[in-house]
Amino acid sequence: MWETCLNPAGSIMHGMRQRWAEGRRPAFSLGVLTDAMGRMKAPRETAFFGGSTNVVYQAHHVSRSKRGQVVGTRGGFRGCTVWLTGLSGAGKTTIGFALEEYLVSHGIPCYSLDGDNVRHGLNKNLGFSAGDREENIRRIAEVARLFADAGLVCITSFISPFSKDRQNARKIHEAAGLPFFEIFVDAPLNICESRDVKGLYKKARAGEIKGFTGIDSDYEKPESPDLVLKTNIASVSECIQQVVELLQTQNIVPCASVKDVFELFVPKNKLDAARAEANALPSVEITKLDLQWVQVLSEGWATPLKGFMREAEYLQVIHFGTLLNDGVVNLSIPIVLPISAQDKQRLEGCGALALSYAGRRVAILRDPEYFEHRKEERCARIWGTTCAKHPHVKMVMESGDWLVGGDLVVLEKICWNDGLDQYRLTPLELKQKFTEMNADAVFAFQLRNPVHNGHALLMQDTRRQLLQRGYKNPVLLLHPLGGWTKDDDVPLEWRMKQHAAVLEEHVLDPKSTVVAIFPSPMLYAGPTEVQWHCRARMIAGANFYIVGRDPAGMPHPETKKDLYEPTQGGKVLSMAPGLTSVEIIPFRVAAYNKVKRAMDFYDPKRHDDFDFISGTRMRKLAREGENPPDGFMAPKAWKVLTEYYQSLEKKN
């Protein structure tokens, strides 16, 4: 891409000397400046840099720390180079970064080399003469070979207009025994010109830029590329799918790694036979909580689980917080089915059993495996407490003494017939929804409480950050938890009414927001549970996750102090293994700014300007029919809350 250049000028050498003096290595990258944390920084803008003019730095969507998390998580060497070639404006950079993001999210380590980025560092001394262009491509080919040799998929996005230069790049890889895939990003010249938001084609036509490929310098189309991407008729996601399929045929991308969601429903053409089988099998009656887990499993939220956990999976989860088959899969909570000793004795020896809820057979559990339900150990490891007054710990302690795992097949989608089933979108349905909305980023917000303007501020600020990072259409997944919650939480029906009012008042943009219900029960297990909440949204297509203060926490039932340190949920998420395709958006404290009369990010220097409105105070105001300070919550949303709390007062 040709663009006005950005210049990383300034006290670079001074900064490097200071890093050495402090015992830290300078942060180097190919044409990339980084800060102390290894995050890429955009250089300052200038008219030129060395011999390279009309180039602009392109920010990666995948951070270095996130890329580093996935190196080695899948066995096997996958080093290769994907060489994207085509006219300026054909879509090489867009496809290159989207492919990088896709592969990293599926555990495939890779790096995208972009033409403008490299001209800021490695090739900053090169211009656009014929000789400099040839040397530019030669250097890139050598660098790509090194990346590929290190085991990464190296994606290069360069016009590389001349066949002999591309052929030389291929020979460099072939000599090293490394796969090389030439991909022609093909778009007609008039389409490329129409996409020219920076006006470079216009400058070239006016003679202001000399030697511009496609105008007064030839582009030699590949004669036999490994793949042709027609970006004038295919979407970015369709192009990525074509590249992934090519890499699958060459065993670069394992087929299993791109199977995102495992649904456990019986195929429609086998439903009658499955119903007949279920009716003939011995059955066990499950609870409403169990049925919620059946829904979670059947819709694929716990992929790659194929059913309730067997003993090996259970032990991996409670001891390691992960599943260890086919790499490291984050799964921090056990999804298990407790049964009584009497049911175990009755069912043992059966090759399959039916699960019944309210007398209706809903699923079949095949090849069951029974193991002891050591409740105290489970609670100690998952909740960090065995206090029976904790509402979910209490349910565990009162459940069956045995656990049964096995492969689950579910007869039909679980529906609750409460007027909210249309919001219970499965991961696959959500992914389809995001595709239809042309979302290029999805940021998720998990909640079990009503939305106030402090929450909205976090979501609005996240969208702003994503737009600044170069995303064009980030979509918010507002995803309230819809399974079991403790008795003093606001019921789902009222929360959904309140969320609808927030959107109606445009506190959040309805056009870029998807409201759906997450079917999981609540555990109130703090940092352990928040990993589950994050990973489930990752399965549904979210690549950013907003973590709040004390996520999934609650006061200790006896001491009334925080059961979990409020900031550790976010810290744990930032370190958690197996969450490679989602980036954590850290919590920022928001409070009511009395000067602005609005929710605002807290500034300790202006502490007296802020009012921290507690949940207790909010509930008291709602019960008494009083209004909170202006700007705390959308008026229609507050009205829903007052109606709910006043209805409780009437019942009492």
XYZ file of C-alpha atoms in Angstrom:
652
model
C 0.000 0.000 0.000
C 1.339 3.455 -0.880
C 0.712 6.237 1.620
C 2.213 9.292 3.274
C 4.973 7.856 5.419
C 5.004 7.674 9.202
C 8.343 8.389 10.830
C 9.451 6.684 14.039
C 11.900 9.527 14.552
C 12.843 10.839 17.949
C 15.067 9.683 20.745
C 15.232 6.037 19.625
C 18.896 5.570 20.473
C 18.440 7.325 23.797
C 15.564 4.965 24.607
C 17.660 1.935 23.654
C 20.572 3.092 25.781
C 18.227 3.643 28.699
C 16.816 0.113 28.340
C 20.335 -1.358 28.412
C 21.165 0.757 31.470
C 18.091 -0.559 33.241
C 18.964 -4.147 32.403
C 16.252 -4.495 29.763
C 16.777 -5.462 26.158
C 15.703 -2.892 23.584
C 12.451 -3.874 21.881
C 13.315 -4.527 18.237
C 11.115 -5.674 15.382
C 11.251 -5.587 11.614
C 10.157 -2.047 10.959
C 8.126 -1.987 14.178
C 8.620 0.116 17.287
C 7.438 -1.360 20.571
C 6.924 -0.128 24.085
C 8.282 -1.757 27.222
C 5.491 -4.325 27.225
C 6.189 -5.443 23.656
C 3.131 -3.684 22.259
C 3.523 -2.140 18.840
C 3.475 1.644 18.660
C 2.634 3.649 15.567
C 5.496 5.974 14.621
C 4.939 9.686 14.200
C 3.923 10.961 10.784
C 6.328 12.654 8.420
C 6.698 13.271 4.695
C 9.420 10.699 4.110
C 11.633 8.071 5.751
C 14.983 7.324 4.134
C 14.405 6.378 0.500
C 10.788 5.271 1.064
C 7.996 7.719 0.359
C 4.212 7.402 0.388
C 4.077 4.546 2.906
C 2.026 4.293 6.100
C 2.430 2.015 9.086
C -0.308 -0.660 9.367
C -1.138 -1.726 12.935
C -1.432 -5.462 13.578
C -4.672 -6.696 15.129
C -2.802 -9.496 16.915
C -0.528 -8.254 19.699
C 2.916 -9.747 20.198
C 1.932 -11.164 23.610
C -1.158 -12.787 22.139
C 0.820 -14.266 19.237
C 3.383 -15.592 21.682
C 0.767 -17.464 23.689
C -0.011 -19.839 20.837
C 3.485 -20.820 19.719
C 3.782 -24.528 20.349
C 0.194 -25.145 21.467
C -0.352 -27.445 18.493
C 2.091 -30.208 17.675
C 3.856 -30.363 14.339
C 5.962 -28.000 12.223
C 3.846 -25.600 10.162
C 6.453 -23.180 8.847
C 5.637 -21.793 5.395
C 5.195 -18.510 3.545
C 1.894 -17.251 2.131
C 2.902 -14.667 -0.481
C 0.071 -12.246 -1.292
C 0.671 -10.316 -4.515
C -1.539 -7.855 -6.384
C -2.140 -4.213 -7.238
C -2.250 -1.501 -4.609
C -5.805 -1.473 -3.272
C -6.492 -5.090 -4.229
C -6.868 -6.058 -0.556
C -3.531 -7.702 0.303
C -3.050 -5.998 3.671
C -6.678 -6.527 4.679
C -6.517 -10.221 3.834
C -3.036 -10.617 5.335
C -3.998 -9.238 8.736
C -7.367 -11.024 8.726
C -5.633 -14.316 7.908
C -3.093 -13.695 10.676
C -5.894 -13.035 13.146
C -7.779 -16.145 12.049
C -4.770 -18.470 12.289
C -3.650 -17.161 15.681
C -7.185 -17.604 17.005
C -6.961 -21.271 15.995
C -3.627 -21.880 17.648
C -1.461 -21.536 14.527
C 1.522 -19.226 15.166
C 2.065 -16.754 12.343
C 3.254 -13.266 11.478
C 2.139 -10.852 8.778
C 4.773 -8.777 6.958
C 3.235 -5.726 5.323
C 4.958 -3.699 2.615
C 4.621 -0.307 4.282
C 5.608 -1.647 7.700
C 8.844 -3.209 6.462
C 9.817 0.012 4.668
C 9.848 1.685 8.082
C 12.705 -0.485 9.295
C 14.507 -3.197 7.385
C 14.020 -1.510 4.008
C 13.858 2.147 5.029
C 16.905 2.866 2.842
C 15.147 1.662 -0.325
C 13.098 3.734 -2.721
C 10.980 2.645 -5.678
C 13.506 2.422 -8.485
C 13.655 -0.875 -10.363
C 16.769 -1.921 -8.487
C 15.372 -0.924 -5.091
C 12.119 -2.775 -5.756
C 14.016 -5.923 -6.626
C 16.144 -5.655 -3.479
C 13.019 -4.933 -1.396
C 11.439 -8.219 -2.483
C 14.689 -10.171 -2.100
C 15.082 -9.023 1.494
C 11.458 -9.819 2.264
C 11.826 -13.303 0.810
C 14.863 -13.937 2.997
C 13.095 -12.649 6.109
C 9.993 -14.703 5.311
C 12.194 -17.783 4.975
C 13.557 -17.149 8.478
C 10.063 -16.818 9.925
C 8.961 -19.992 8.150
C 12.071 -21.816 9.311
C 11.164 -20.809 12.884
C 7.876 -22.677 12.461
C 5.570 -19.736 11.779
C 3.183 -19.195 8.917
C 4.663 -16.037 7.402
C 2.132 -13.940 5.481
C 3.612 -11.336 3.146
C 1.537 -8.513 1.628
C 3.571 -6.896 -1.181
C 2.677 -5.680 -4.639
C 5.762 -7.585 -5.884
C 4.886 -6.717 -9.501
C 7.577 -8.682 -11.340
C 7.418 -12.422 -11.983
C 11.178 -12.944 -11.691
C 11.217 -11.453 -8.181
C 8.358 -13.681 -7.026
C 10.021 -16.697 -8.646
C 13.228 -15.869 -6.816
C 11.292 -15.716 -3.539
C 9.914 -19.193 -4.247
C 13.408 -20.533 -5.018
C 14.740 -19.143 -1.730
C 12.102 -21.183 0.125
C 12.493 -24.290 -2.021
C 16.238 -24.295 -1.396
C 15.481 -24.363 2.335
C 12.828 -27.072 1.950
C 10.029 -24.748 3.034
C 6.522 -24.514 1.490
C 5.786 -21.347 -0.487
C 2.284 -20.394 -1.638
C 1.900 -17.631 -4.209
C -1.590 -16.134 -3.911
C -2.797 -13.617 -6.469
C -5.085 -11.038 -4.865
C -6.924 -10.146 -8.037
C -9.033 -7.016 -8.397
C -9.558 -4.969 -11.577
C -7.665 -1.683 -11.774
C -10.870 0.368 -11.690
C -11.912 -1.364 -8.449
C -8.511 -0.702 -6.896
C -8.767 2.947 -7.885
C -12.244 3.195 -6.396
C -10.874 1.869 -3.093
C -8.061 4.424 -3.097
C -9.160 6.397 -0.025
C -5.751 8.112 0.213
C -5.839 9.364 -3.369
C -2.595 7.707 -4.467
C -3.949 6.555 -7.820
C -5.172 10.077 -8.402
C -1.691 11.424 -7.654
C -0.140 8.848 -9.975
C -2.514 9.767 -12.804
C -1.599 13.428 -12.244
C 2.094 12.550 -12.486
C 2.790 13.400 -8.845
C 3.949 9.824 -8.114
C 6.274 8.226 -10.643
C 6.557 4.489 -11.257
C 3.215 3.657 -9.654
C 2.282 0.039 -10.384
C -0.742 -0.247 -12.644
C -0.423 3.319 -13.943
C 3.044 3.940 -15.358
C 4.728 0.742 -14.169
C 3.645 -2.733 -15.225
C 2.214 -5.446 -12.981
C 3.017 -8.930 -14.271
C 0.164 -11.216 -13.284
C 1.145 -14.647 -11.899
C 0.865 -17.323 -14.578
C 0.222 -20.257 -12.254
C -0.432 -19.062 -8.704
C -1.380 -21.524 -5.977
C -4.614 -19.600 -5.440
C -6.473 -16.631 -6.942
C -8.622 -14.445 -4.674
C -11.199 -12.356 -6.542
C -11.641 -9.572 -3.997
C -14.087 -7.660 -6.174
C -16.669 -10.444 -5.811
C -15.638 -12.337 -2.649
C -15.833 -11.052 0.928
C -12.818 -11.011 3.239
C -14.168 -13.993 5.191
C -14.717 -15.937 1.959
C -11.148 -15.194 0.881
C -9.809 -16.318 4.264
C -11.759 -19.552 3.967
C -10.207 -20.221 0.547
C -6.698 -19.677 1.912
C -7.382 -21.881 4.942
C -8.656 -24.667 2.684
C -5.438 -24.427 0.648
C -3.356 -24.661 3.829
C -5.418 -27.617 5.005
C -4.696 -29.554 1.807
C -0.970 -29.028 2.467
C -1.273 -30.074 6.146
C -0.247 -26.621 7.346
C -3.559 -26.143 9.155
C -4.955 -29.295 10.806
C -8.602 -29.830 9.944
C -9.508 -30.370 13.609
C -8.162 -26.931 14.559
C -10.783 -25.059 12.545
C -13.770 -26.989 13.830
C -14.955 -24.198 16.080
C -18.204 -25.533 17.519
C -19.349 -29.073 18.317
C -23.140 -29.215 18.543
C -24.579 -32.383 20.065
C -28.049 -32.442 18.504
C -29.435 -35.523 16.805
C -29.568 -34.969 13.008
C -33.137 -34.376 11.843
C -33.142 -37.426 9.596
C -32.292 -39.628 12.605
C -34.591 -37.968 15.127
C -37.436 -40.509 15.020
C -35.038 -43.406 15.583
C -33.327 -41.545 18.436
C -36.678 -40.818 20.135
C -37.634 -44.468 19.892
C -34.279 -45.467 21.351
C -34.588 -42.952 24.203
C -38.055 -44.212 25.097
C -36.757 -47.787 25.288
C -33.710 -46.974 27.446
C -33.567 -46.886 31.248
C -33.678 -43.236 32.329
C -32.534 -40.917 35.066
C -34.479 -37.808 36.067
C -32.370 -34.653 35.942
C -32.849 -31.286 37.644
C -33.445 -27.883 36.053
C -29.786 -27.066 36.741
C -28.737 -30.264 34.948
C -30.936 -29.359 31.975
C -29.232 -25.983 31.735
C -25.902 -27.823 31.438
C -27.445 -30.097 28.788
C -28.313 -26.941 26.859
C -24.780 -25.563 27.281
C -23.237 -28.808 26.021
C -25.674 -29.408 23.184
C -25.255 -25.931 21.697
C -21.468 -26.217 21.699
C -20.553 -23.640 24.352
C -18.189 -26.174 25.970
C -16.576 -27.396 22.725
C -14.695 -29.770 22.449
C -16.647 -31.639 25.138
C -18.865 -34.328 23.615
C -20.955 -34.738 26.737
C -20.798 -34.655 30.520
C -17.192 -35.001 31.680
C -15.637 -38.379 32.150
C -13.211 -38.865 35.033
C -10.062 -37.981 33.061
C -11.609 -34.733 31.796
C -12.920 -33.915 35.276
C -9.484 -34.392 36.845
C -7.798 -32.265 34.180
C -10.260 -29.451 34.789
C -10.235 -29.365 38.581
C -6.437 -29.736 38.793
C -5.217 -27.848 35.702
C -8.174 -25.717 34.573
C -7.675 -27.101 31.063
C -8.387 -30.030 28.796
C -5.158 -31.521 27.507
C -6.241 -33.415 24.397
C -5.148 -31.787 21.086
C -3.242 -28.979 22.765
C -4.264 -26.876 25.734
C -7.980 -26.028 25.884
C -9.075 -23.650 28.628
C -11.981 -25.107 30.577
C -11.932 -23.974 34.174
C -15.152 -25.436 35.575
C -16.349 -29.055 35.720
C -19.500 -29.778 33.715
C -20.738 -32.926 35.378
C -23.930 -34.881 36.024
C -24.454 -35.979 39.647
C -26.605 -39.053 40.333
C -27.577 -40.946 43.461
C -26.001 -44.218 44.578
C -29.335 -45.920 43.915
C -29.423 -44.675 40.299
C -25.808 -45.740 39.785
C -26.583 -49.237 41.035
C -29.694 -49.428 38.833
C -27.996 -48.142 35.664
C -24.526 -49.678 35.929
C -23.878 -52.066 33.075
C -26.184 -50.255 30.637
C -24.520 -49.165 27.406
C -26.681 -46.032 27.244
C -29.311 -44.240 29.305
C -31.914 -41.554 28.700
C -32.006 -38.229 30.511
C -35.493 -37.090 31.464
C -36.705 -33.710 32.660
C -40.225 -33.302 34.046
C -41.037 -36.756 32.679
C -39.895 -35.931 29.124
C -36.881 -37.627 27.560
C -34.506 -34.951 26.309
C -31.197 -36.711 25.613
C -29.254 -39.962 25.448
C -25.987 -40.509 27.336
C -23.888 -43.184 25.625
C -21.106 -45.346 27.055
C -21.585 -43.987 30.593
C -18.675 -43.863 33.026
C -19.285 -43.609 36.773
C -16.900 -42.110 39.336
C -17.142 -40.855 42.888
C -18.393 -37.321 43.455
C -15.903 -35.992 45.976
C -17.908 -32.886 46.762
C -15.675 -31.241 49.330
C -12.630 -31.492 47.076
C -14.606 -30.166 44.101
C -15.846 -27.158 46.071
C -12.460 -26.413 47.611
C -10.755 -26.423 44.222
C -13.404 -24.532 42.237
C -14.728 -22.062 44.811
C -11.866 -21.920 47.303
C -14.384 -22.560 50.052
C -16.564 -25.379 51.317
C -18.939 -23.063 53.137
C -22.365 -24.646 52.682
C -24.001 -21.213 52.856
C -22.520 -20.356 49.452
C -25.582 -20.869 47.212
C -23.905 -23.009 44.540
C -21.706 -24.900 46.979
C -24.913 -25.750 48.837
C -26.393 -27.291 45.675
C -23.243 -29.342 45.095
C -23.241 -30.648 48.654
C -26.886 -31.675 48.334
C -26.430 -33.413 44.955
C -25.748 -37.089 44.199
C -22.731 -38.989 45.548
C -21.692 -40.187 42.072
C -20.920 -38.512 38.760
C -21.725 -40.032 35.396
C -19.968 -38.930 32.231
C -20.454 -39.975 28.643
C -21.195 -38.927 25.082
C -24.363 -36.868 24.846
C -26.868 -36.707 22.003
C -29.707 -34.246 22.510
C -33.068 -34.810 20.868
C -33.912 -31.165 20.208
C -32.895 -27.649 21.126
C -33.768 -26.841 24.729
C -36.551 -24.263 24.962
C -37.968 -22.717 28.134
C -41.137 -21.191 26.656
C -40.780 -18.044 28.754
C -41.078 -15.561 25.898
C -37.279 -15.212 25.695
C -36.278 -18.212 23.586
C -35.704 -15.990 20.553
C -32.767 -14.446 22.440
C -31.154 -17.806 23.181
C -28.870 -17.875 20.173
C -26.387 -20.738 19.878
C -22.715 -20.057 19.122
C -23.264 -20.956 15.467
C -26.310 -18.687 15.270
C -24.329 -15.835 16.822
C -21.480 -16.330 14.375
C -23.937 -16.206 11.504
C -25.459 -13.037 12.966
C -22.045 -11.367 13.187
C -21.329 -12.355 9.583
C -24.631 -10.863 8.425
C -23.732 -7.625 10.256
C -20.308 -7.558 8.516
C -18.610 -7.383 11.913
C -14.833 -7.289 11.738
C -14.524 -7.422 15.537
C -16.863 -8.689 18.264
C -16.472 -7.500 21.844
C -18.458 -9.278 24.537
C -19.811 -8.047 27.846
C -21.011 -10.670 30.340
C -23.476 -9.498 32.946
C -25.937 -10.812 35.481
C -27.067 -7.374 36.683
C -28.932 -4.429 35.166
C -26.914 -2.104 32.916
C -26.115 1.332 34.301
C -24.277 4.070 32.460
C -20.960 3.023 33.995
C -21.243 -0.319 32.225
C -22.263 1.523 29.068
C -19.194 3.755 29.374
C -16.946 0.673 29.360
C -18.657 -0.686 26.259
C -18.623 2.663 24.461
C -14.941 3.149 25.263
C -14.100 -0.345 23.999
C -15.792 0.374 20.689
C -13.869 3.648 20.432
C -10.570 1.838 21.050
C -11.340 -0.770 18.395
C -12.183 1.892 15.827
C -8.888 3.615 16.618
C -7.084 0.314 16.056
C -8.410 0.154 12.517
C -11.538 -1.983 12.829
C -14.386 -0.687 10.682
C -17.441 -2.336 12.208
C -16.945 -3.634 15.766
C -20.098 -5.248 17.151
C -21.050 -5.523 20.821
C -22.347 -8.834 22.157
C -24.430 -7.867 25.190
C -24.717 -11.303 26.729
C -26.633 -11.611 30.007
C -26.358 -14.913 31.820
C -29.641 -16.825 31.596
C -29.139 -19.923 33.738
C -29.563 -20.343 37.484
C -28.734 -17.326 39.682
C -29.081 -16.795 43.413
C -32.400 -15.639 44.808
C -31.485 -11.980 45.399
C -30.286 -11.372 41.823
C -32.651 -9.584 39.434
C -34.505 -12.298 37.454
C -33.689 -12.738 33.766
C -37.110 -11.533 32.579
C -36.661 -8.157 34.280
C -33.029 -7.826 33.235
C -33.985 -8.357 29.599
C -36.657 -5.642 29.883
C -34.067 -3.311 31.384
C -31.525 -4.054 28.652
C -34.167 -3.378 25.992
C -34.838 0.023 27.570
C -31.109 0.863 27.504
C -31.051 0.168 23.761
C -34.321 2.012 23.206
C -32.773 5.133 24.709
C -29.653 4.647 22.526
C -27.290 4.526 25.483
C -25.878 1.666 23.432
C -26.186 1.673 19.651
C -28.885 -0.855 18.645
C -27.424 -1.115 15.128
C -24.071 -2.404 16.374
C -25.307 -4.424 19.366
C -26.509 -8.020 19.571
C -28.472 -8.926 22.699
C -28.550 -12.652 23.387
C -28.872 -14.929 26.411
C -25.986 -17.079 27.614
C -27.597 -20.318 28.908
C -25.022 -21.172 31.582
C -25.880 -21.342 35.267
C -23.986 -18.969 37.549
C -21.380 -20.445 39.890
C -20.142 -17.340 41.772
C -16.633 -18.815 41.569
C -14.708 -15.624 40.845
C -11.506 -15.832 38.757
C -12.075 -19.540 38.112
C -15.505 -18.956 36.635
C -14.620 -15.828 34.675
C -12.358 -17.953 32.467
C -15.404 -20.054 31.567
C -17.432 -16.932 30.789
C -14.682 -15.587 28.546
C -13.992 -18.862 26.744
C -17.663 -19.489 25.988
C -17.893 -16.085 24.284
C -14.710 -16.923 22.367
C -16.477 -20.034 21.061
C -19.334 -17.806 19.882
C -17.017 -15.596 17.836
C -16.000 -12.851 20.262
C -12.390 -11.752 19.914
C -12.477 -9.131 22.669
C -13.848 -9.577 26.172
C -14.544 -6.812 28.684
C -13.767 -7.920 32.224
C -15.242 -5.997 35.119
C -14.423 -5.553 38.789
C -14.873 -8.695 40.896
C -16.259 -10.763 37.992
C -18.385 -13.725 39.115
C -17.703 -12.720 42.708
C -19.863 -12.325 45.794
C -19.393 -11.601 49.501
C -18.436 -14.528 51.712
C -21.713 -15.855 53.123
C -20.435 -15.629 56.714
C -17.767 -12.916 56.906
C -19.489 -10.697 54.269
C -16.051 -9.736 52.934
C -15.249 -10.185 49.246
C -14.824 -13.897 48.621
C -12.303 -13.065 45.870
C -9.908 -10.158 45.499
C -11.823 -7.859 43.102
C -9.000 -7.183 40.613
C -7.753 -10.755 40.285
C -10.409 -11.856 37.797
C -8.935 -9.535 35.180
C -5.372 -10.494 36.086
C -6.153 -14.210 35.802
C -7.814 -13.732 32.404
C -4.776 -11.916 31.050
C -2.605 -14.931 31.961
C -5.017 -17.805 31.398
C -3.847 -20.556 29.022
C -5.922 -21.524 26.007
C -7.681 -18.182 25.454
C -5.648 -17.415 22.364
C -8.343 -15.974 20.132
C -9.716 -13.415 22.561
C -8.075 -10.259 23.858
C -8.959 -9.061 27.338
C -10.137 -5.463 27.704
C -9.173 -4.564 31.292
C -11.627 -3.025 33.686
C -11.496 0.695 34.362
C -13.237 2.030 37.446
C -16.257 4.141 36.588
C -18.203 6.263 39.055
C -20.738 9.069 39.021
C -19.057 12.401 38.264
C -21.013 14.991 40.238
C -19.505 17.845 38.216
C -20.309 16.345 34.799
C -23.567 14.813 36.093
C -22.654 11.622 34.255
C -20.809 8.355 34.727
C -17.107 8.874 34.136
C -13.819 7.035 34.547
C -12.599 7.610 38.073
C -9.686 9.990 38.573
C -8.188 9.697 42.077
C -6.787 13.218 41.721
C -10.373 14.480 41.678
C -11.774 12.069 44.246
C -14.259 14.558 45.692
C -15.916 14.947 42.284
C -17.034 11.307 42.269
C -19.881 9.446 43.945
C -19.674 5.644 44.148
C -23.288 4.478 44.014
C -23.421 1.010 45.553
C -25.824 -1.742 44.592
C -27.399 -1.517 48.041
C -28.059 2.200 47.585
C -29.413 1.639 44.080
C -31.829 -1.042 45.286
C -33.016 1.185 48.137
C -33.766 4.039 45.749
C -35.641 1.690 43.396
C -37.746 0.184 46.207
C -38.716 3.646 47.402
C -39.557 4.808 43.887
C -36.906 7.541 43.949
C -34.659 8.505 41.059
C -30.876 8.184 41.059
C -28.695 11.166 40.099
C -29.204 12.305 36.511
C -26.943 10.392 34.161
C -26.570 7.288 36.335
C -28.981 5.155 34.287
C -31.261 5.664 31.314
C -34.665 6.834 32.687
C -36.700 4.094 30.982
C -34.244 1.482 32.192
C -34.491 2.844 35.738
C -38.276 2.689 35.533
C -38.074 -1.051 34.787
C -35.948 -1.541 37.907
C -38.306 0.423 40.151
C -41.232 -1.654 38.862
C -39.370 -4.848 39.722
C -38.291 -3.836 43.225
C -41.665 -2.319 44.045
C -43.316 -5.576 42.921
C -41.166 -7.350 45.515
C -42.324 -4.912 48.167
C -45.952 -5.682 47.304
C -45.313 -9.428 47.548
C -43.672 -8.977 50.928
